[in-house]
mmCIF file of C-alpha atoms in Angstrom:
data_model
loop_
_atom_site.group_PDB
_atom_site.id
_atom_site.type_symbol
_atom_site.label_atom_id
_atom_site.label_comp_id
_atom_site.label_asym_id
_atom_site.label_seq_id
_atom_site.Cartn_x
_atom_site.Cartn_y
_atom_site.Cartn_z
ATOM 1 C CA MET A 1 86.308 156.921 155.762
ATOM 2 C CA PRO A 2 84.343 156.963 159.014
ATOM 3 C CA LEU A 3 84.337 153.846 161.075
ATOM 4 C CA THR A 4 81.020 152.185 161.871
ATOM 5 C CA PRO A 5 80.685 151.648 165.618
ATOM 6 C CA ASP A 6 80.222 148.092 166.845
ATOM 7 C CA ALA A 7 76.646 147.135 167.650
ATOM 8 C CA GLU A 8 75.665 147.559 171.263
ATOM 9 C CA PRO A 9 75.471 144.219 173.094
ATOM 10 C CA SER A 10 71.937 142.995 173.812
ATOM 11 C CA ASP A 11 70.692 141.467 177.050
ATOM 12 C CA ALA A 12 67.876 139.668 175.198
ATOM 13 C CA PRO A 13 68.224 135.868 174.947
ATOM 14 C CA ALA A 14 68.852 134.337 171.563
ATOM 15 C CA SER A 15 65.728 133.205 169.711
ATOM 16 C CA PRO A 16 65.189 129.470 170.193
ATOM 17 C CA ASP A 17 65.364 127.206 167.184
ATOM 18 C CA ALA A 18 61.727 126.597 166.348
ATOM 19 C CA SER A 19 62.571 123.107 165.103
ATOM 20 C CA ARG A 20 63.872 122.214 168.570
ATOM 21 C CA ALA A 21 60.863 123.560 170.488
ATOM 22 C CA PRO A 22 58.962 120.778 172.297
ATOM 23 C CA ARG A 23 55.981 119.442 170.370
ATOM 24 C CA ARG A 24 53.109 117.210 171.403
ATOM 25 C CA GLY A 25 50.704 114.848 169.627
ATOM 26 C CA VAL A 26 47.688 113.104 171.136
ATOM 27 C CA GLY A 27 45.693 110.094 169.961
ATOM 28 C CA ALA A 28 43.018 107.788 171.357
ATOM 29 C CA SER A 29 41.049 104.685 170.462
ATOM 30 C CA HIS A 30 38.689 102.179 172.097
ATOM 31 C CA ALA A 31 38.187 98.476 172.659
ATOM 32 C CA LYS A 32 36.126 96.155 170.481
ATOM 33 C CA ALA A 33 34.042 93.053 170.926
ATOM 34 C CA ILE A 34 32.984 90.445 168.412
ATOM 35 C CA LEU A 35 29.318 89.627 168.798
ATOM 36 C CA PHE A 36 29.248 86.827 166.217
ATOM 37 C CA GLY A 37 31.560 85.114 163.767
ATOM 38 C CA GLU A 38 34.771 84.345 165.667
ATOM 39 C CA HIS A 39 37.000 81.850 163.841
ATOM 40 C CA ALA A 40 34.648 81.559 160.881
ATOM 41 C CA VAL A 41 35.847 85.036 159.892
ATOM 42 C CA VAL A 42 39.355 83.601 159.393
ATOM 43 C CA TYR A 43 37.963 81.568 156.487
ATOM 44 C CA GLY A 44 36.171 84.456 154.807
ATOM 45 C CA ALA A 45 32.836 84.282 156.631
ATOM 46 C CA PRO A 46 31.211 87.431 158.045
ATOM 47 C CA ALA A 47 31.665 88.604 161.601
ATOM 48 C CA ILE A 48 29.692 91.195 163.545
ATOM 49 C CA ALA A 49 31.642 93.488 165.865
ATOM 50 C CA ILE A 50 31.022 96.551 168.008
ATOM 51 C CA PRO A 51 33.226 99.333 169.379
ATOM 52 C CA VAL A 52 33.410 99.402 173.171
ATOM 53 C CA ASP A 53 33.761 103.121 173.828
ATOM 54 C CA SER A 54 33.861 102.763 177.613
ATOM 55 C CA LEU A 55 37.297 101.110 177.467
ATOM 56 C CA THR A 56 39.900 103.410 175.932
ATOM 57 C CA ALA A 57 43.572 103.591 175.005
ATOM 58 C CA GLU A 58 45.417 106.911 174.810
ATOM 59 C CA ALA A 59 48.852 107.859 173.504
ATOM 60 C CA VAL A 60 50.775 111.104 173.878
ATOM 61 C CA ILE A 61 54.004 111.699 171.960
ATOM 62 C CA GLU A 62 56.203 114.537 173.236
ATOM 63 C CA THR A 63 59.461 115.621 171.687
ATOM 64 C CA GLY A 64 62.473 116.360 173.851
ATOM 65 C CA ALA A 65 65.892 114.879 174.580
ATOM 66 C CA PRO A 66 67.491 112.670 171.910
ATOM 67 C CA GLY A 67 66.377 109.051 171.694
ATOM 68 C CA LEU A 68 63.025 107.301 171.535
ATOM 69 C CA ARG A 69 61.402 106.187 174.780
ATOM 70 C CA ILE A 70 58.237 104.457 175.973
ATOM 71 C CA ASP A 71 56.392 105.326 179.168
ATOM 72 C CA SER A 72 53.712 102.744 179.974
ATOM 73 C CA SER A 73 52.425 100.530 182.759
ATOM 74 C CA LEU A 74 54.204 97.536 181.207
ATOM 75 C CA PHE A 75 57.576 99.169 180.565
ATOM 76 C CA THR A 76 59.315 102.527 180.816
ATOM 77 C CA GLY A 77 62.609 103.164 179.072
ATOM 78 C CA PRO A 78 64.324 103.281 175.648
ATOM 79 C CA VAL A 79 62.500 101.407 172.904
ATOM 80 C CA GLU A 80 65.560 99.252 172.238
ATOM 81 C CA ASP A 81 65.267 97.889 175.796
ATOM 82 C CA ALA A 82 61.547 97.096 175.564
ATOM 83 C CA PRO A 83 60.606 93.470 176.318
ATOM 84 C CA ALA A 84 59.518 91.140 173.531
ATOM 85 C CA ARG A 85 55.847 91.400 174.514
ATOM 86 C CA LEU A 86 55.979 95.082 173.506
ATOM 87 C CA ALA A 87 57.259 94.350 169.995
ATOM 88 C CA PRO A 88 53.851 95.285 168.475
ATOM 89 C CA VAL A 89 53.953 98.615 170.343
ATOM 90 C CA VAL A 90 57.496 99.379 169.201
ATOM 91 C CA THR A 91 56.478 98.478 165.653
ATOM 92 C CA ALA A 92 53.462 100.796 165.846
ATOM 93 C CA ILE A 93 55.574 103.663 167.168
ATOM 94 C CA ARG A 94 58.295 103.430 164.545
ATOM 95 C CA ALA A 95 55.949 102.746 161.614
ATOM 96 C CA SER A 96 53.584 105.575 162.573
ATOM 97 C CA LEU A 97 56.331 108.155 163.051
ATOM 98 C CA GLU A 98 57.941 107.140 159.760
ATOM 99 C CA ARG A 99 54.627 107.264 157.854
ATOM 100 C CA ALA A 100 53.835 110.666 159.371
ATOM 101 C CA GLY A 101 57.112 112.061 158.022
ATOM 102 C CA LEU A 102 58.944 111.997 161.341
ATOM 103 C CA GLY A 103 61.636 109.521 160.419
ATOM 104 C CA ASP A 104 64.230 111.267 162.569
ATOM 105 C CA LEU A 105 62.086 110.542 165.630
ATOM 106 C CA ALA A 106 61.356 107.005 164.484
ATOM 107 C CA THR A 107 65.040 106.099 164.449
ATOM 108 C CA GLY A 108 65.809 108.008 167.643
ATOM 109 C CA GLU A 109 69.026 109.202 166.035
ATOM 110 C CA GLY A 110 68.117 112.819 165.331
ATOM 111 C CA PRO A 111 69.031 115.862 167.419
ATOM 112 C CA GLN A 112 65.585 115.718 168.991
ATOM 113 C CA GLY A 113 63.946 112.622 170.437
ATOM 114 C CA ALA A 114 60.502 111.675 171.679
ATOM 115 C CA THR A 115 58.726 109.954 174.537
ATOM 116 C CA VAL A 116 55.583 107.950 173.811
ATOM 117 C CA ARG A 117 53.291 107.813 176.840
ATOM 118 C CA ILE A 118 50.655 105.082 176.671
ATOM 119 C CA ARG A 119 47.714 104.655 179.010
ATOM 120 C CA SER A 120 45.142 101.929 178.374
ATOM 121 C CA GLU A 121 42.053 100.732 180.237
ATOM 122 C CA ILE A 122 41.667 97.728 177.927
ATOM 123 C CA PRO A 123 42.643 94.403 179.500
ATOM 124 C CA HIS A 124 45.593 92.847 177.705
ATOM 125 C CA GLU A 125 45.146 89.463 175.979
ATOM 126 C CA ARG A 126 41.421 89.329 176.653
ATOM 127 C CA GLY A 127 40.017 89.439 173.100
ATOM 128 C CA LEU A 128 39.011 93.102 173.327
ATOM 129 C CA GLY A 129 41.469 94.463 170.779
ATOM 130 C CA SER A 130 44.014 95.866 173.216
ATOM 131 C CA SER A 131 46.985 95.728 170.841
ATOM 132 C CA ALA A 132 44.994 97.154 167.926
ATOM 133 C CA ALA A 133 43.575 99.980 170.036
ATOM 134 C CA VAL A 134 47.022 100.951 171.347
ATOM 135 C CA ALA A 135 48.399 100.917 167.791
ATOM 136 C CA ALA A 136 45.509 103.138 166.646
ATOM 137 C CA ALA A 137 46.122 105.610 169.472
ATOM 138 C CA ILE A 138 49.849 105.740 168.675
ATOM 139 C CA SER A 139 49.186 106.274 164.962
ATOM 140 C CA ARG A 140 46.779 109.113 165.657
ATOM 141 C CA ALA A 141 49.241 110.709 168.078
ATOM 142 C CA ALA A 142 52.065 110.536 165.524
ATOM 143 C CA PHE A 143 50.006 112.180 162.807
ATOM 144 C CA ASP A 144 48.726 114.781 165.267
ATOM 145 C CA LEU A 145 52.325 115.544 166.198
ATOM 146 C CA ALA A 146 53.207 115.975 162.517
ATOM 147 C CA ALA A 147 50.018 117.975 161.835
ATOM 148 C CA VAL A 148 49.275 115.606 158.955
ATOM 149 C CA GLU A 149 45.824 114.237 158.125
ATOM 150 C CA LEU A 150 45.426 110.518 158.814
ATOM 151 C CA ASP A 151 42.908 108.794 156.539
ATOM 152 C CA ASP A 152 41.136 105.556 157.367
ATOM 153 C CA ASP A 153 43.121 103.362 154.992
ATOM 154 C CA VAL A 154 46.497 104.567 156.270
ATOM 155 C CA LEU A 155 45.311 104.067 159.852
ATOM 156 C CA PHE A 156 44.210 100.524 159.003
ATOM 157 C CA ASP A 157 47.568 99.743 157.381
ATOM 158 C CA LEU A 158 49.494 101.010 160.401
ATOM 159 C CA ILE A 159 47.390 99.032 162.867
ATOM 160 C CA GLN A 160 47.757 95.904 160.749
ATOM 161 C CA THR A 161 51.525 96.365 160.641
ATOM 162 C CA ALA A 162 51.562 96.123 164.440
ATOM 163 C CA GLU A 163 48.905 93.385 164.539
ATOM 164 C CA LYS A 164 50.989 91.123 162.294
ATOM 165 C CA VAL A 165 53.717 91.253 164.920
ATOM 166 C CA ALA A 166 51.153 90.532 167.653
ATOM 167 C CA HIS A 167 49.076 87.833 165.960
ATOM 168 C CA GLY A 168 50.808 86.593 162.832
ATOM 169 C CA THR A 169 48.044 86.775 160.215
ATOM 170 C CA PRO A 170 45.264 88.993 161.629
ATOM 171 C CA SER A 171 41.961 89.090 159.766
ATOM 172 C CA GLY A 172 41.740 92.863 160.122
ATOM 173 C CA ILE A 173 38.553 92.889 162.171
ATOM 174 C CA ASP A 174 40.290 94.316 165.237
ATOM 175 C CA ALA A 175 41.946 97.054 163.183
ATOM 176 C CA ARG A 176 38.635 98.078 161.655
ATOM 177 C CA THR A 177 36.544 97.894 164.818
ATOM 178 C CA VAL A 178 38.847 99.862 167.139
ATOM 179 C CA ALA A 179 38.542 102.709 164.636
ATOM 180 C CA ALA A 180 34.792 102.317 164.037
ATOM 181 C CA THR A 181 32.066 104.535 165.445
ATOM 182 C CA GLY A 182 29.311 101.910 165.305
ATOM 183 C CA ALA A 183 28.558 98.232 164.794
ATOM 184 C CA ILE A 184 30.036 96.690 161.646
ATOM 185 C CA ARG A 185 29.802 93.636 159.428
ATOM 186 C CA PHE A 186 33.301 92.504 158.485
ATOM 187 C CA THR A 187 34.080 90.009 155.745
ATOM 188 C CA ARG A 188 37.303 89.461 153.801
ATOM 189 C CA GLY A 189 38.547 92.901 154.815
ATOM 190 C CA ALA A 190 35.398 94.720 153.668
ATOM 191 C CA VAL A 191 33.423 96.687 156.241
ATOM 192 C CA ALA A 192 29.802 97.802 156.243
ATOM 193 C CA PRO A 193 27.850 99.511 159.036
ATOM 194 C CA ILE A 194 24.891 97.639 160.485
ATOM 195 C CA SER A 195 21.799 98.891 162.259
ATOM 196 C CA ILE A 196 21.075 98.504 165.976
ATOM 197 C CA GLY A 197 17.309 98.808 166.267
ATOM 198 C CA SER A 198 17.143 99.448 170.002
ATOM 199 C CA PRO A 199 19.763 99.932 172.722
ATOM 200 C CA LEU A 200 21.519 96.707 173.626
ATOM 201 C CA THR A 201 22.813 96.170 177.158
ATOM 202 C CA LEU A 202 25.656 93.697 177.526
ATOM 203 C CA ALA A 203 27.287 92.351 180.674
ATOM 204 C CA PHE A 204 31.004 91.722 180.086
ATOM 205 C CA ALA A 205 33.146 89.415 182.209
ATOM 206 C CA ASP A 206 36.914 89.021 182.257
ATOM 207 C CA SER A 207 37.668 85.341 182.869
ATOM 208 C CA GLY A 208 40.994 86.270 184.430
ATOM 209 C CA HIS A 209 42.798 83.998 181.970
ATOM 210 C CA PRO A 210 44.636 85.442 178.965
ATOM 211 C CA GLY A 211 43.442 84.355 175.571
ATOM 212 C CA SER A 212 45.634 83.665 172.549
ATOM 213 C CA THR A 213 44.171 84.397 169.136
ATOM 214 C CA ALA A 214 47.131 82.862 167.330
ATOM 215 C CA LYS A 215 46.983 79.659 169.392
ATOM 216 C CA ALA A 216 43.195 79.378 169.067
ATOM 217 C CA VAL A 217 43.264 79.931 165.295
ATOM 218 C CA GLY A 218 45.996 77.318 164.987
ATOM 219 C CA SER A 219 43.956 74.881 167.064
ATOM 220 C CA VAL A 220 40.897 75.272 164.830
ATOM 221 C CA GLN A 221 43.056 74.915 161.735
ATOM 222 C CA ALA A 222 44.518 71.673 163.096
ATOM 223 C CA LEU A 223 41.004 70.351 163.859
ATOM 224 C CA ARG A 224 39.909 71.282 160.345
ATOM 225 C CA GLU A 225 42.804 69.305 158.889
ATOM 226 C CA ARG A 226 41.917 66.249 160.989
ATOM 227 C CA GLU A 227 38.140 66.478 160.624
ATOM 228 C CA PRO A 228 37.428 68.699 157.607
ATOM 229 C CA GLY A 229 33.794 67.775 157.074
ATOM 230 C CA SER A 230 32.468 68.262 160.595
ATOM 231 C CA THR A 231 34.641 71.301 161.300
ATOM 232 C CA ASP A 232 33.593 73.071 158.113
ATOM 233 C CA ALA A 233 29.951 72.384 158.975
ATOM 234 C CA LEU A 234 30.417 74.013 162.386
ATOM 235 C CA LEU A 235 32.215 77.018 160.885
ATOM 236 C CA SER A 236 29.457 77.354 158.282
ATOM 237 C CA ARG A 237 26.863 77.421 161.041
ATOM 238 C CA LEU A 238 28.830 80.170 162.826
ATOM 239 C CA ALA A 239 28.723 82.134 159.573
ATOM 240 C CA GLU A 240 24.946 81.610 159.282
ATOM 241 C CA ILE A 241 24.430 82.797 162.863
ATOM 242 C CA ALA A 242 26.485 85.926 162.201
ATOM 243 C CA GLU A 243 24.586 86.739 159.010
ATOM 244 C CA GLY A 244 21.231 86.104 160.663
ATOM 245 C CA SER A 245 22.103 88.335 163.606
ATOM 246 C CA ILE A 246 22.075 91.414 161.355
ATOM 247 C CA ALA A 247 18.278 91.315 161.089
ATOM 248 C CA GLU A 248 17.935 90.454 164.790
ATOM 249 C CA LEU A 249 20.089 93.416 165.809
ATOM 250 C CA ALA A 250 18.179 95.715 163.475
ATOM 251 C CA ALA A 251 14.918 94.556 165.040
ATOM 252 C CA GLY A 252 16.288 94.922 168.571
ATOM 253 C CA ASP A 253 15.194 91.353 169.334
ATOM 254 C CA ARG A 254 17.105 90.563 172.552
ATOM 255 C CA THR A 255 15.632 87.075 172.832
ATOM 256 C CA ALA A 256 16.806 86.097 169.353
ATOM 257 C CA ILE A 257 20.188 87.749 169.838
ATOM 258 C CA GLY A 258 20.680 85.889 173.102
ATOM 259 C CA ALA A 259 19.675 82.551 171.626
ATOM 260 C CA ALA A 260 22.115 83.083 168.769
ATOM 261 C CA MET A 261 24.900 83.843 171.254
ATOM 262 C CA THR A 262 24.235 80.695 173.241
ATOM 263 C CA GLU A 263 24.268 78.539 170.116
ATOM 264 C CA ALA A 264 27.462 80.220 168.913
ATOM 265 C CA HIS A 265 29.175 79.560 172.230
ATOM 266 C CA GLY A 266 28.256 75.899 172.006
ATOM 267 C CA ILE A 267 29.853 75.665 168.570
ATOM 268 C CA LEU A 268 32.978 77.490 169.730
ATOM 269 C CA ASN A 269 33.188 74.952 172.537
ATOM 270 C CA ARG A 270 32.947 72.107 170.021
ATOM 271 C CA VAL A 271 35.789 73.492 167.897
ATOM 272 C CA GLY A 272 37.924 73.623 171.030
ATOM 273 C CA VAL A 273 38.350 77.315 171.794
ATOM 274 C CA SER A 274 36.278 77.557 174.982
ATOM 275 C CA SER A 275 37.407 76.452 178.448
ATOM 276 C CA GLU A 276 35.895 75.208 181.690
ATOM 277 C CA ARG A 277 36.080 78.732 183.131
ATOM 278 C CA LEU A 278 34.391 80.304 180.095
ATOM 279 C CA ASP A 279 31.696 77.619 180.090
ATOM 280 C CA ALA A 280 31.022 78.163 183.797
ATOM 281 C CA ILE A 281 30.741 81.918 183.367
ATOM 282 C CA THR A 282 28.359 81.682 180.410
ATOM 283 C CA ALA A 283 26.218 79.166 182.309
ATOM 284 C CA ALA A 284 26.086 81.481 185.340
ATOM 285 C CA ALA A 285 24.978 84.362 183.113
ATOM 286 C CA ARG A 286 22.131 82.343 181.652
ATOM 287 C CA GLU A 287 21.072 81.160 185.110
ATOM 288 C CA ALA A 288 20.931 84.824 186.165
ATOM 289 C CA GLY A 289 18.437 85.488 183.403
ATOM 290 C CA ALA A 290 20.658 86.558 180.516
ATOM 291 C CA ALA A 291 18.969 86.028 177.154
ATOM 292 C CA GLY A 292 22.216 84.386 176.060
ATOM 293 C CA ALA A 293 25.964 84.446 176.569
ATOM 294 C CA LYS A 294 29.150 83.512 174.740
ATOM 295 C CA LEU A 295 32.869 83.971 174.712
ATOM 296 C CA THR A 296 34.124 86.855 172.586
ATOM 297 C CA GLY A 297 37.340 86.922 170.603
ATOM 298 C CA GLY A 298 39.803 84.127 170.007
ATOM 299 C CA GLY A 299 38.949 82.139 173.106
ATOM 300 C CA LEU A 300 41.050 79.819 175.292
ATOM 301 C CA GLY A 301 40.562 82.569 177.891
ATOM 302 C CA GLY A 302 39.565 86.187 177.552
ATOM 303 C CA CYS A 303 36.055 87.525 178.020
ATOM 304 C CA VAL A 304 32.395 86.586 177.994
ATOM 305 C CA ILE A 305 29.476 88.751 176.862
ATOM 306 C CA ALA A 306 25.877 88.263 177.979
ATOM 307 C CA VAL A 307 22.645 89.930 176.880
ATOM 308 C CA ALA A 308 20.854 91.766 179.692
ATOM 309 C CA ASP A 309 17.452 93.428 179.915
ATOM 310 C CA ASP A 310 18.856 96.688 181.269
ATOM 311 C CA ALA A 311 21.733 98.089 183.340
ATOM 312 C CA ALA A 312 20.354 96.826 186.666
ATOM 313 C CA HIS A 313 19.927 93.349 185.214
ATOM 314 C CA ALA A 314 23.489 93.536 183.838
ATOM 315 C CA ASP A 315 24.718 94.226 187.360
ATOM 316 C CA ARG A 316 22.986 91.089 188.646
ATOM 317 C CA ILE A 317 24.368 89.026 185.773
ATOM 318 C CA GLY A 318 27.815 90.457 186.494
ATOM 319 C CA ALA A 319 27.591 89.397 190.132
ATOM 320 C CA ALA A 320 26.641 85.868 189.075
ATOM 321 C CA MET A 321 29.543 85.710 186.628
ATOM 322 C CA ARG A 322 31.982 86.839 189.321
ATOM 323 C CA ARG A 323 30.728 84.076 191.611
ATOM 324 C CA ALA A 324 31.419 81.646 188.760
ATOM 325 C CA GLY A 325 35.042 82.766 188.567
ATOM 326 C CA ALA A 326 35.109 85.983 186.544
ATOM 327 C CA GLU A 327 37.867 88.317 187.675
ATOM 328 C CA ARG A 328 35.868 91.462 186.991
ATOM 329 C CA THR A 329 32.753 92.546 185.139
ATOM 330 C CA TRP A 330 31.359 95.705 183.612
ATOM 331 C CA THR A 331 28.342 96.869 181.633
ATOM 332 C CA VAL A 332 28.471 98.015 178.015
ATOM 333 C CA GLU A 333 25.610 99.940 176.439
ATOM 334 C CA VAL A 334 25.347 99.649 172.662
ATOM 335 C CA PRO A 335 23.223 102.604 171.498
ATOM 336 C CA ALA A 336 20.572 102.353 168.815
ATOM 337 C CA ALA A 337 21.921 103.499 165.470
#
């Protein structure tokens, strides 16, 4: 029986294991701003919110060496070493990877690990949906990495999972608005698009002081327990202003929109969620010719929005707000839709 010669040795490298080849997923989201309805929305009233596309958050997830790591401006290193303030981010990373079918990456215990790189332009703790936007970007990156379709309801659930860690009992408005493509009416979790009759130019100002949604909501709740009648009347009026603004926005009536903002800010002041700095900035905006101005978000810090005639006017309003103590300002254009 003839012997079969041994195979000739090959100089070609062994084929790499496709499952170990580096992979990459990318996701992005944007900031949000509440035009009307802060705090009343917690009690089931409507709120009107807009996406702020000019302020973005991006996440890139790349597979590589074992373990799960974060690379961000706030922290770089293994997720288990992340500071407590990044607990919502860690939650978003692990929940998103798990939901996308990448549980081995979520635990960091598989043969292949991942690094989550996060870059955000959205000021942290300023009422602009920073934590929700970062969670949305991470979720989209995880599903992109897994090549799995991410529907709106799953995205909402993942953002809310992280938001509960950040804020306790979030209404869901941030989660919906950072994923929205236009202005929305939000009430009791339900979302409906609203019309913007003509372009709306807003001057935004960062007060330089962090806001705290959880603290502000708790403060209003405590006031409501002490003074239920007067507090409920104020919250009801906030709800009426929000509902009425839908027609004003559809008509493109800047004067009416501004007046509604100014009244809303006064009520937010009365329920205890404004501050001397926020009041000074809104007053400066009105003195510079803004049709109206108010805080946006939870309050006790954060940002102010003011209605301008156009971009040049927004610049002048921004300069006035900076003189009144704003740390920085920028202009947001809300397109007609």
